[in-house]
Amino acid sequence: MSLKTIRDISLKDKRILVRVDFNVPVDEQGRVTDDARIRATLPTIRYILDQGAKAILMSHLGRPKGKVVEKLRMNDVARRLGELLGKEVQKADDCIGPEVEQAVSRLRPGDVLLLENLRFHPEEEANDREFARKLASLGDVYVNDAFGTAHRAHASTAGVAEFLPAYAGFLMEKEVKALGGILSDPGRPFIAVLGGAKVADKIGVLKNLVEKVNGFLLGGGMANTFLRAEGYSLGDSLVDEEHVEFAGEFLDGVRRRGIEVELPVDLVIARDGDEAATKVVSPREVPEGWRALDIGPKTVERFTLILGNARTVFWNGPLGLFEKDAFARGSEAIARALTRPGIVSVVGGGDTLAVLEKFGLADKVTHASTGGGASLEFLEGRELPGVAVLEKE
Ligand code: ADP
Ligand code: MG
């Protein structure tokens, strides 16, 4: 898959309408509490400005559900962006309409205007054609850098491309290259490490990756469901009863194909409601009233040995209840194994990125995807509407 990018056209003096992902965490006063997503798109914005173009930025923030919600205004995002860029960022109080049009007409090359939260209008998520046309009228060229929203067919992520020439920003390009690369041409062995809480969220990824990988390492709450399918009762551990049958069939299918699949051989368990006293046991030995909350040391050893020989690794889903230090060792060990020189490591998922952050490893992996849901849908092999409109013919 190859995308048209902002390097492919002349931007000079043009109005560049850029869909960014500024859906950042904000506090009760609407103040930005984590600016990682703003920083991730700075290379694209700086490039547009350096080319002598006018940047008109648009994003959603939170879930205002089609109405104006004061604390979800983009004011503090504009302030923070201004600090990061080291220049004034103008802010409009709506994303369409006469006042916005006037603000756009006053822009000079090198100026930045941030539009108001797109989702104050219900037409955004409905991908309303007329709304998309109004947004498109603000620019000469459309750039999409919002990989995190690319799995949604909304007016600003897909609809506008009907009215304007569409190009990928650098973040979008980087995401699609990294995720597309491991699906189309991974160095081998290619190992997928999957964990997290629920099997249901990962079924699509498991099914698509069967066609691609040489091995699966399963851990976290999700692995409990697979262990149950193997006949272990697991006490009071989180087990997704509805998917035990799927898990059993999946294991059979994978093994029949000769693909390696590893489940935990030991578990860190704790008594329900008393997480201070922990024990390490085999999957056979989890008593009633106890829960498996991390992979054990033998499992860590096996998993890291396999990762030591891998050339490509995709990781989604923590291997334990990593929010508590007592159950973060498995996730930490996997994260560290992914930083080995020579390995291509791609990590996706909001909580999985939080593991990397917790141990200061976010910039030590090959690619930490900014798109939680989008990266998973991409790895399910699905076409993302926001990416499809950027593809080269
Ligand atoms: P991501 O956001 O990276 O896709 P998920 O949302 O699927 O990841 O899963 C993350 C959650 O899974 C974390 O909150 C973590 O505490 C939880 N989790 C992992 N292992 C276990 C376990 N053994 N028991 C309970 N919760 C777990
Ligand atoms: Mg999550």
Short mmCIF file of C-alpha atoms and ligand atoms in Angstrom, two decimals:
data_model
loop_
_atom_site.label_atom_id
_atom_site.label_comp_id
_atom_site.label_asym_id
_atom_site.label_seq_id
_atom_site.Cartn_x
_atom_site.Cartn_y
_atom_site.Cartn_z
CA MET A 1 0.00 0.00 0.00
CA SER A 2 1.41 3.33 -1.00
CA LEU A 3 0.03 6.72 -0.03
CA LYS A 4 0.09 10.13 -1.68
CA THR A 5 1.97 12.35 0.76
CA ILE A 6 2.54 16.05 1.28
CA ARG A 7 5.96 15.63 -0.35
CA ASP A 8 4.19 14.89 -3.65
CA ILE A 9 2.76 18.38 -4.21
CA SER A 10 3.62 22.02 -4.04
CA LEU A 11 2.01 23.60 -0.99
CA LYS A 12 3.30 27.14 -1.39
CA ASP A 13 0.70 29.87 -0.76
CA LYS A 14 -2.08 27.28 -0.58
CA ARG A 15 -4.65 26.80 2.15
CA ILE A 16 -3.94 23.36 3.63
CA LEU A 17 -6.85 21.82 5.51
CA VAL A 18 -5.27 19.32 7.90
CA ARG A 19 -7.13 16.66 9.88
CA VAL A 20 -5.05 16.13 12.99
CA ASP A 21 -5.64 13.93 16.03
CA PHE A 22 -5.71 16.43 18.88
CA ASN A 23 -8.07 14.24 20.88
CA VAL A 24 -5.89 14.67 23.97
CA PRO A 25 -6.78 14.04 27.62
CA VAL A 26 -8.14 17.21 29.26
CA ASP A 27 -9.09 17.99 32.87
CA GLU A 28 -12.40 19.42 34.17
CA GLN A 29 -11.34 22.92 33.08
CA GLY A 30 -10.54 21.71 29.58
CA ARG A 31 -6.78 21.97 30.14
CA VAL A 32 -4.52 19.59 28.24
CA THR A 33 -3.00 17.01 30.60
CA ASP A 34 -0.95 15.07 28.02
CA ASP A 35 0.26 16.63 24.78
CA ALA A 36 1.80 13.51 23.14
CA ARG A 37 -0.71 13.55 20.29
CA ILE A 38 -0.07 17.22 19.59
CA ARG A 39 3.69 16.61 19.49
CA ALA A 40 3.25 13.61 17.18
CA THR A 41 1.88 15.77 14.38
CA LEU A 42 4.33 18.70 14.70
CA PRO A 43 6.59 17.50 11.83
CA THR A 44 3.64 17.72 9.43
CA ILE A 45 2.54 21.15 10.65
CA ARG A 46 6.09 22.53 10.60
CA TYR A 47 6.64 21.23 7.07
CA ILE A 48 3.45 22.88 5.82
CA LEU A 49 4.45 26.21 7.37
CA ASP A 50 8.04 25.95 6.10
CA GLN A 51 6.70 25.45 2.59
CA GLY A 52 5.01 28.85 2.82
CA ALA A 53 1.48 27.52 3.10
CA LYS A 54 -1.43 28.39 5.42
CA ALA A 55 -2.35 25.64 7.88
CA ILE A 56 -6.00 25.19 8.83
CA LEU A 57 -6.13 22.46 11.45
CA MET A 58 -9.19 20.48 12.48
CA SER A 59 -9.77 17.77 15.09
CA HIS A 60 -12.32 16.34 17.43
CA LEU A 61 -11.87 16.35 21.21
CA GLY A 62 -13.72 13.93 23.47
CA ARG A 63 -17.32 12.96 22.91
CA PRO A 64 -19.56 16.04 22.84
CA LYS A 65 -22.14 14.05 20.84
CA GLY A 66 -23.10 16.77 18.37
CA LYS A 67 -23.55 19.66 20.86
CA VAL A 68 -21.32 22.43 22.16
CA VAL A 69 -19.67 21.30 25.42
CA GLU A 70 -17.66 24.15 26.93
CA LYS A 71 -14.90 22.07 28.47
CA LEU A 72 -14.35 20.31 25.15
CA ARG A 73 -13.48 23.50 23.28
CA MET A 74 -10.08 23.45 21.57
CA ASN A 75 -8.86 26.66 23.29
CA ASP A 76 -6.23 25.07 25.49
CA VAL A 77 -5.11 22.81 22.65
CA ALA A 78 -4.47 25.94 20.56
CA ARG A 79 -2.51 27.47 23.45
CA ARG A 80 -0.38 24.34 23.89
CA LEU A 81 0.21 24.00 20.15
CA GLY A 82 1.34 27.63 20.07
CA GLU A 83 3.88 26.92 22.81
CA LEU A 84 5.20 23.86 21.00
CA LEU A 85 5.44 25.62 17.63
CA GLY A 86 6.81 28.78 19.17
CA LYS A 87 4.35 30.90 17.24
CA GLU A 88 0.84 32.27 17.47
CA VAL A 89 -1.96 29.81 16.77
CA GLN A 90 -5.28 31.43 15.90
CA LYS A 91 -8.40 29.71 17.15
CA ALA A 92 -11.87 29.82 15.58
CA ASP A 93 -15.01 29.33 17.68
CA ASP A 94 -16.62 27.04 15.13
CA CYS A 95 -15.38 24.79 12.34
CA ILE A 96 -17.69 26.03 9.56
CA GLY A 97 -19.65 29.21 8.85
CA PRO A 98 -19.03 32.86 7.83
CA GLU A 99 -16.75 33.77 10.77
CA VAL A 100 -14.50 30.82 10.05
CA GLU A 101 -14.43 31.72 6.35
CA GLN A 102 -13.38 35.28 7.24
CA ALA A 103 -10.65 34.03 9.56
CA VAL A 104 -9.35 31.78 6.78
CA SER A 105 -9.42 34.61 4.23
CA ARG A 106 -7.23 36.73 6.52
CA LEU A 107 -4.53 34.04 6.84
CA ARG A 108 -1.12 34.67 5.35
CA PRO A 109 1.48 32.06 4.38
CA GLY A 110 3.00 30.59 7.55
CA ASP A 111 -0.11 31.28 9.66
CA VAL A 112 -1.91 28.60 11.68
CA LEU A 113 -5.63 28.49 12.43
CA LEU A 114 -7.16 25.79 14.63
CA LEU A 115 -10.88 25.17 14.07
CA GLU A 116 -13.31 24.38 16.89
CA ASN A 117 -14.10 20.78 17.92
CA LEU A 118 -15.57 19.05 14.85
CA ARG A 119 -17.88 16.88 16.93
CA PHE A 120 -19.89 19.88 18.16
CA HIS A 121 -21.72 19.20 14.87
CA PRO A 122 -23.54 15.86 14.58
CA GLU A 123 -22.83 15.98 10.83
CA GLU A 124 -19.15 15.19 11.48
CA GLU A 125 -19.68 11.63 12.72
CA ALA A 126 -22.60 11.13 10.31
CA ASN A 127 -20.18 11.89 7.45
CA ASP A 128 -22.74 14.37 6.12
CA ARG A 129 -21.87 15.33 2.57
CA GLU A 130 -22.91 18.98 2.85
CA PHE A 131 -20.90 19.42 6.07
CA ALA A 132 -17.87 17.82 4.39
CA ARG A 133 -18.30 20.22 1.46
CA LYS A 134 -18.34 23.21 3.83
CA LEU A 135 -15.17 22.03 5.56
CA ALA A 136 -13.53 21.41 2.20
CA SER A 137 -14.36 24.95 1.05
CA LEU A 138 -11.86 26.22 3.66
CA GLY A 139 -8.86 24.66 1.89
CA ASP A 140 -7.21 24.04 -1.46
CA VAL A 141 -5.58 20.78 -0.38
CA TYR A 142 -6.64 18.22 2.23
CA VAL A 143 -4.05 16.53 4.41
CA ASN A 144 -4.87 13.73 6.82
CA ASP A 145 -2.43 13.14 9.67
CA ALA A 146 -4.98 11.66 12.10
CA PHE A 147 -4.18 7.96 11.98
CA GLY A 148 -5.91 7.48 15.34
CA THR A 149 -9.26 8.38 13.76
CA ALA A 150 -8.64 6.76 10.35
CA HIS A 151 -10.85 3.76 11.17
CA ARG A 152 -13.86 6.09 11.22
CA ALA A 153 -15.62 7.26 8.05
CA HIS A 154 -16.40 10.77 9.25
CA ALA A 155 -16.74 14.03 7.31
CA SER A 156 -13.24 15.24 8.28
CA THR A 157 -11.49 11.87 7.88
CA ALA A 158 -13.01 10.65 4.62
CA GLY A 159 -15.87 12.88 3.38
CA VAL A 160 -13.74 15.95 2.55
CA ALA A 161 -11.59 13.89 0.19
CA GLU A 162 -14.47 13.90 -2.27
CA PHE A 163 -14.02 17.66 -2.70
CA LEU A 164 -10.26 18.23 -2.38
CA PRO A 165 -7.04 16.53 -3.49
CA ALA A 166 -6.04 14.36 -0.50
CA TYR A 167 -2.58 13.62 0.88
CA ALA A 168 -1.12 11.89 3.92
CA GLY A 169 0.87 13.79 6.55
CA PHE A 170 4.09 12.37 7.93
CA LEU A 171 2.51 10.72 10.97
CA MET A 172 -0.09 8.98 8.83
CA GLU A 173 2.62 7.87 6.45
CA LYS A 174 4.80 6.54 9.27
CA GLU A 175 1.93 4.58 10.85
CA VAL A 176 0.84 2.98 7.59
CA LYS A 177 4.43 2.11 6.65
CA ALA A 178 5.15 0.51 10.02
CA LEU A 179 1.90 -1.43 10.37
CA GLY A 180 1.63 -2.22 6.65
CA GLY A 181 5.27 -3.35 6.61
CA ILE A 182 4.85 -6.06 9.21
CA LEU A 183 1.76 -7.38 7.43
CA SER A 184 3.19 -7.42 3.92
CA ASP A 185 6.88 -8.18 4.31
CA PRO A 186 7.98 -9.01 7.86
CA GLY A 187 11.49 -10.18 8.65
CA ARG A 188 11.25 -13.71 10.06
CA PRO A 189 10.63 -15.15 12.51
CA PHE A 190 7.64 -12.84 13.03
CA ILE A 191 6.13 -13.21 16.52
CA ALA A 192 2.89 -11.66 17.81
CA VAL A 193 2.61 -11.04 21.55
CA LEU A 194 -1.01 -10.59 22.57
CA GLY A 195 -2.37 -9.85 26.00
CA GLY A 196 -4.83 -7.47 27.58
CA ALA A 197 -8.12 -8.02 29.24
CA LYS A 198 -10.61 -9.37 26.74
CA VAL A 199 -10.42 -11.98 23.99
CA ALA A 200 -13.42 -10.40 22.28
CA ASP A 201 -11.38 -7.27 21.39
CA LYS A 202 -8.64 -9.32 19.78
CA ILE A 203 -10.44 -11.96 17.73
CA GLY A 204 -10.05 -10.08 14.44
CA VAL A 205 -6.34 -9.53 15.02
CA LEU A 206 -5.75 -13.15 16.05
CA LYS A 207 -7.52 -14.41 12.92
CA ASN A 208 -5.68 -12.12 10.53
CA LEU A 209 -2.27 -12.67 12.11
CA VAL A 210 -2.59 -16.46 11.81
CA GLU A 211 -1.92 -15.92 8.13
CA LYS A 212 1.18 -13.84 8.80
CA VAL A 213 3.13 -14.87 11.88
CA ASN A 214 5.47 -17.70 12.82
CA GLY A 215 4.37 -17.71 16.43
CA PHE A 216 2.01 -16.34 19.05
CA LEU A 217 2.87 -15.57 22.66
CA LEU A 218 -0.35 -15.19 24.65
CA GLY A 219 -0.49 -13.65 28.11
CA GLY A 220 -2.51 -11.34 30.33
CA GLY A 221 -6.16 -11.75 31.13
CA MET A 222 -6.77 -12.92 27.59
CA ALA A 223 -4.54 -15.97 28.02
CA ASN A 224 -6.74 -17.14 30.89
CA THR A 225 -9.49 -17.88 28.40
CA PHE A 226 -7.06 -19.96 26.32
CA LEU A 227 -5.82 -21.77 29.44
CA ARG A 228 -9.43 -22.55 30.33
CA ALA A 229 -9.87 -24.03 26.88
CA GLU A 230 -6.88 -26.26 27.69
CA GLY A 231 -8.75 -27.53 30.73
CA TYR A 232 -7.42 -25.41 33.63
CA SER A 233 -10.01 -23.99 35.99
CA LEU A 234 -7.92 -20.95 37.14
CA GLY A 235 -9.82 -20.15 40.34
CA ASP A 236 -11.35 -16.67 40.25
CA SER A 237 -9.25 -15.35 37.36
CA LEU A 238 -10.76 -13.20 34.65
CA VAL A 239 -12.02 -15.70 32.05
CA ASP A 240 -14.18 -14.77 29.09
CA GLU A 241 -16.57 -17.73 29.28
CA GLU A 242 -18.27 -16.81 26.02
CA HIS A 243 -15.04 -17.21 24.10
CA VAL A 244 -13.60 -20.39 25.59
CA GLU A 245 -14.85 -22.35 22.61
CA PHE A 246 -13.33 -19.88 20.15
CA ALA A 247 -10.04 -20.09 22.08
CA GLY A 248 -9.99 -23.89 21.86
CA GLU A 249 -10.68 -23.88 18.14
CA PHE A 250 -8.11 -21.19 17.57
CA LEU A 251 -5.39 -23.17 19.37
CA ASP A 252 -6.25 -26.29 17.34
CA GLY A 253 -6.16 -24.39 14.07
CA VAL A 254 -2.87 -22.66 14.82
CA ARG A 255 -1.15 -25.87 15.91
CA ARG A 256 -2.46 -27.71 12.85
CA ARG A 257 -0.73 -25.13 10.68
CA GLY A 258 2.52 -25.71 12.53
CA ILE A 259 2.57 -22.21 13.99
CA GLU A 260 4.08 -21.96 17.43
CA VAL A 261 1.70 -20.81 20.17
CA GLU A 262 2.87 -20.32 23.73
CA LEU A 263 0.60 -19.94 26.75
CA PRO A 264 1.80 -19.07 30.25
CA VAL A 265 3.48 -22.00 32.05
CA ASP A 266 3.35 -20.16 35.37
CA LEU A 267 1.28 -17.33 36.80
CA VAL A 268 1.54 -14.71 39.52
CA ILE A 269 -1.64 -15.06 41.55
CA ALA A 270 -3.20 -13.07 44.37
CA ARG A 271 -6.10 -13.67 46.69
CA ASP A 272 -9.20 -11.78 45.67
CA GLY A 273 -9.24 -8.35 47.32
CA ASP A 274 -5.81 -8.87 48.90
CA GLU A 275 -3.17 -8.13 46.33
CA ALA A 276 -0.34 -7.79 48.85
CA ALA A 277 0.31 -11.51 49.21
CA THR A 278 1.23 -13.07 45.87
CA LYS A 279 2.32 -16.56 44.83
CA VAL A 280 3.76 -18.06 41.69
CA VAL A 281 2.02 -21.25 40.60
CA SER A 282 1.48 -23.37 37.50
CA PRO A 283 -1.84 -22.95 35.65
CA ARG A 284 -2.98 -26.21 37.27
CA GLU A 285 -2.60 -24.76 40.78
CA VAL A 286 -4.76 -21.63 40.93
CA PRO A 287 -7.05 -22.12 43.97
CA GLU A 288 -10.62 -20.86 44.29
CA GLY A 289 -10.62 -17.30 45.57
CA TRP A 290 -7.31 -16.50 43.79
CA ARG A 291 -6.74 -14.66 40.54
CA ALA A 292 -3.97 -14.85 37.92
CA LEU A 293 -2.70 -11.29 37.49
CA ASP A 294 0.65 -11.63 35.69
CA ILE A 295 2.73 -14.16 33.81
CA GLY A 296 5.26 -15.91 36.05
CA PRO A 297 9.11 -15.91 35.83
CA LYS A 298 9.37 -19.17 33.83
CA THR A 299 6.95 -17.78 31.27
CA VAL A 300 8.92 -14.54 31.11
CA GLU A 301 12.05 -16.59 30.44
CA ARG A 302 10.40 -18.62 27.65
CA PHE A 303 8.84 -15.57 26.03
CA THR A 304 12.06 -13.53 26.13
CA LEU A 305 14.02 -16.46 24.69
CA ILE A 306 11.64 -16.63 21.72
CA LEU A 307 11.70 -12.85 21.30
CA GLY A 308 15.49 -13.03 21.39
CA ASN A 309 15.38 -14.92 18.07
CA ALA A 310 12.58 -12.91 16.46
CA ARG A 311 13.24 -10.40 13.70
CA THR A 312 9.76 -8.86 13.75
CA VAL A 313 7.43 -8.51 16.73
CA PHE A 314 3.98 -7.03 17.05
CA TRP A 315 2.79 -6.48 20.61
CA ASN A 316 -0.69 -5.54 21.81
CA GLY A 317 -2.06 -6.01 25.29
CA PRO A 318 -0.29 -5.94 28.68
CA LEU A 319 0.72 -9.35 30.08
CA GLY A 320 -0.75 -8.56 33.47
CA LEU A 321 -2.45 -6.00 35.68
CA PHE A 322 0.52 -3.70 35.02
CA GLU A 323 -1.12 -0.69 36.70
CA LYS A 324 -0.01 -2.34 39.96
CA ASP A 325 3.75 -2.79 40.29
CA ALA A 326 3.36 -6.29 41.73
CA PHE A 327 1.87 -7.45 38.41
CA ALA A 328 3.90 -5.36 35.95
CA ARG A 329 7.01 -7.56 35.67
CA GLY A 330 5.78 -9.64 32.73
CA SER A 331 4.80 -6.57 30.72
CA GLU A 332 8.08 -4.85 31.59
CA ALA A 333 10.15 -7.85 30.49
CA ILE A 334 8.35 -8.06 27.15
CA ALA A 335 8.75 -4.32 26.62
CA ARG A 336 12.50 -4.58 27.29
CA ALA A 337 12.87 -7.57 24.95
CA LEU A 338 11.40 -5.43 22.18
CA THR A 339 14.16 -2.84 22.47
CA ARG A 340 16.92 -5.23 21.34
CA PRO A 341 18.95 -3.82 18.43
CA GLY A 342 18.14 -5.48 15.11
CA ILE A 343 14.53 -6.31 15.98
CA VAL A 344 11.61 -4.57 14.25
CA SER A 345 9.13 -4.03 17.06
CA VAL A 346 5.71 -2.51 16.48
CA VAL A 347 3.51 -1.80 19.49
CA GLY A 348 -0.17 -0.85 19.44
CA GLY A 349 -2.93 -0.22 21.98
CA GLY A 350 -3.60 2.51 24.51
CA ASP A 351 -2.75 0.47 27.59
CA THR A 352 0.23 -1.20 25.92
CA LEU A 353 1.67 2.22 25.18
CA ALA A 354 1.07 3.09 28.82
CA VAL A 355 3.36 0.16 29.72
CA LEU A 356 6.10 1.60 27.50
CA GLU A 357 5.61 5.02 29.11
CA LYS A 358 5.70 3.54 32.60
CA PHE A 359 9.17 2.10 31.93
CA GLY A 360 10.43 4.96 29.75
CA LEU A 361 10.70 2.73 26.68
CA ALA A 362 8.30 4.47 24.28
CA ASP A 363 11.10 5.72 22.02
CA LYS A 364 13.13 2.51 22.28
CA VAL A 365 10.82 0.37 20.14
CA THR A 366 10.78 0.65 16.34
CA HIS A 367 7.26 2.02 16.23
CA ALA A 368 4.75 2.82 18.97
CA SER A 369 1.46 3.38 17.17
CA THR A 370 -0.55 6.45 18.14
CA GLY A 371 -3.74 4.79 16.94
CA GLY A 372 -5.29 2.46 19.52
CA GLY A 373 -8.42 1.16 17.80
CA ALA A 374 -7.13 2.16 14.37
CA SER A 375 -3.96 0.10 14.70
CA LEU A 376 -5.93 -2.98 15.72
CA GLU A 377 -8.37 -2.58 12.83
CA PHE A 378 -5.44 -2.15 10.48
CA LEU A 379 -3.93 -5.41 11.74
CA GLU A 380 -7.26 -7.12 11.32
CA GLY A 381 -6.58 -6.55 7.62
CA ARG A 382 -9.46 -4.12 7.27
CA GLU A 383 -9.39 -1.15 4.98
CA LEU A 384 -9.48 2.07 7.04
CA PRO A 385 -11.72 4.73 5.42
CA GLY A 386 -9.31 7.55 6.34
CA VAL A 387 -6.40 5.70 4.76
CA ALA A 388 -8.27 4.49 1.67
CA VAL A 389 -8.82 8.06 0.42
CA LEU A 390 -5.06 8.70 0.52
CA GLU A 391 -3.98 5.70 -1.52
CA LYS A 392 -2.15 6.12 -4.79
CA GLU A 393 -4.24 4.97 -7.73
P1 ADP B 1 -4.72 -2.14 24.91
O1 ADP B 1 -5.41 -0.88 25.40
O2 ADP B 1 -3.23 -1.96 24.84
O3 ADP B 1 -5.30 -2.67 23.63
P2 ADP B 1 -6.33 -3.85 26.58
O4 ADP B 1 -7.26 -2.71 26.76
O5 ADP B 1 -6.74 -4.98 25.74
O6 ADP B 1 -4.92 -3.28 26.02
O7 ADP B 1 -5.93 -4.46 28.00
C1 ADP B 1 -5.36 -3.70 29.02
C2 ADP B 1 -5.89 -4.09 30.38
O8 ADP B 1 -5.78 -5.47 30.60
C3 ADP B 1 -5.09 -3.41 31.45
O9 ADP B 1 -5.93 -2.56 32.19
C4 ADP B 1 -4.58 -4.57 32.31
O10 ADP B 1 -4.58 -4.31 33.70
C5 ADP B 1 -5.56 -5.66 31.98
N1 ADP B 1 -5.04 -7.00 32.26
C6 ADP B 1 -3.98 -7.61 31.72
N2 ADP B 1 -3.78 -8.81 32.26
C7 ADP B 1 -4.74 -9.00 33.18
C8 ADP B 1 -5.09 -10.05 34.09
N3 ADP B 1 -4.36 -11.18 34.16
N4 ADP B 1 -6.17 -9.88 34.87
C9 ADP B 1 -6.88 -8.74 34.82
N5 ADP B 1 -6.62 -7.71 34.00
C10 ADP B 1 -5.55 -7.83 33.20
MG MG B 2 -7.28 -0.61 26.43
#
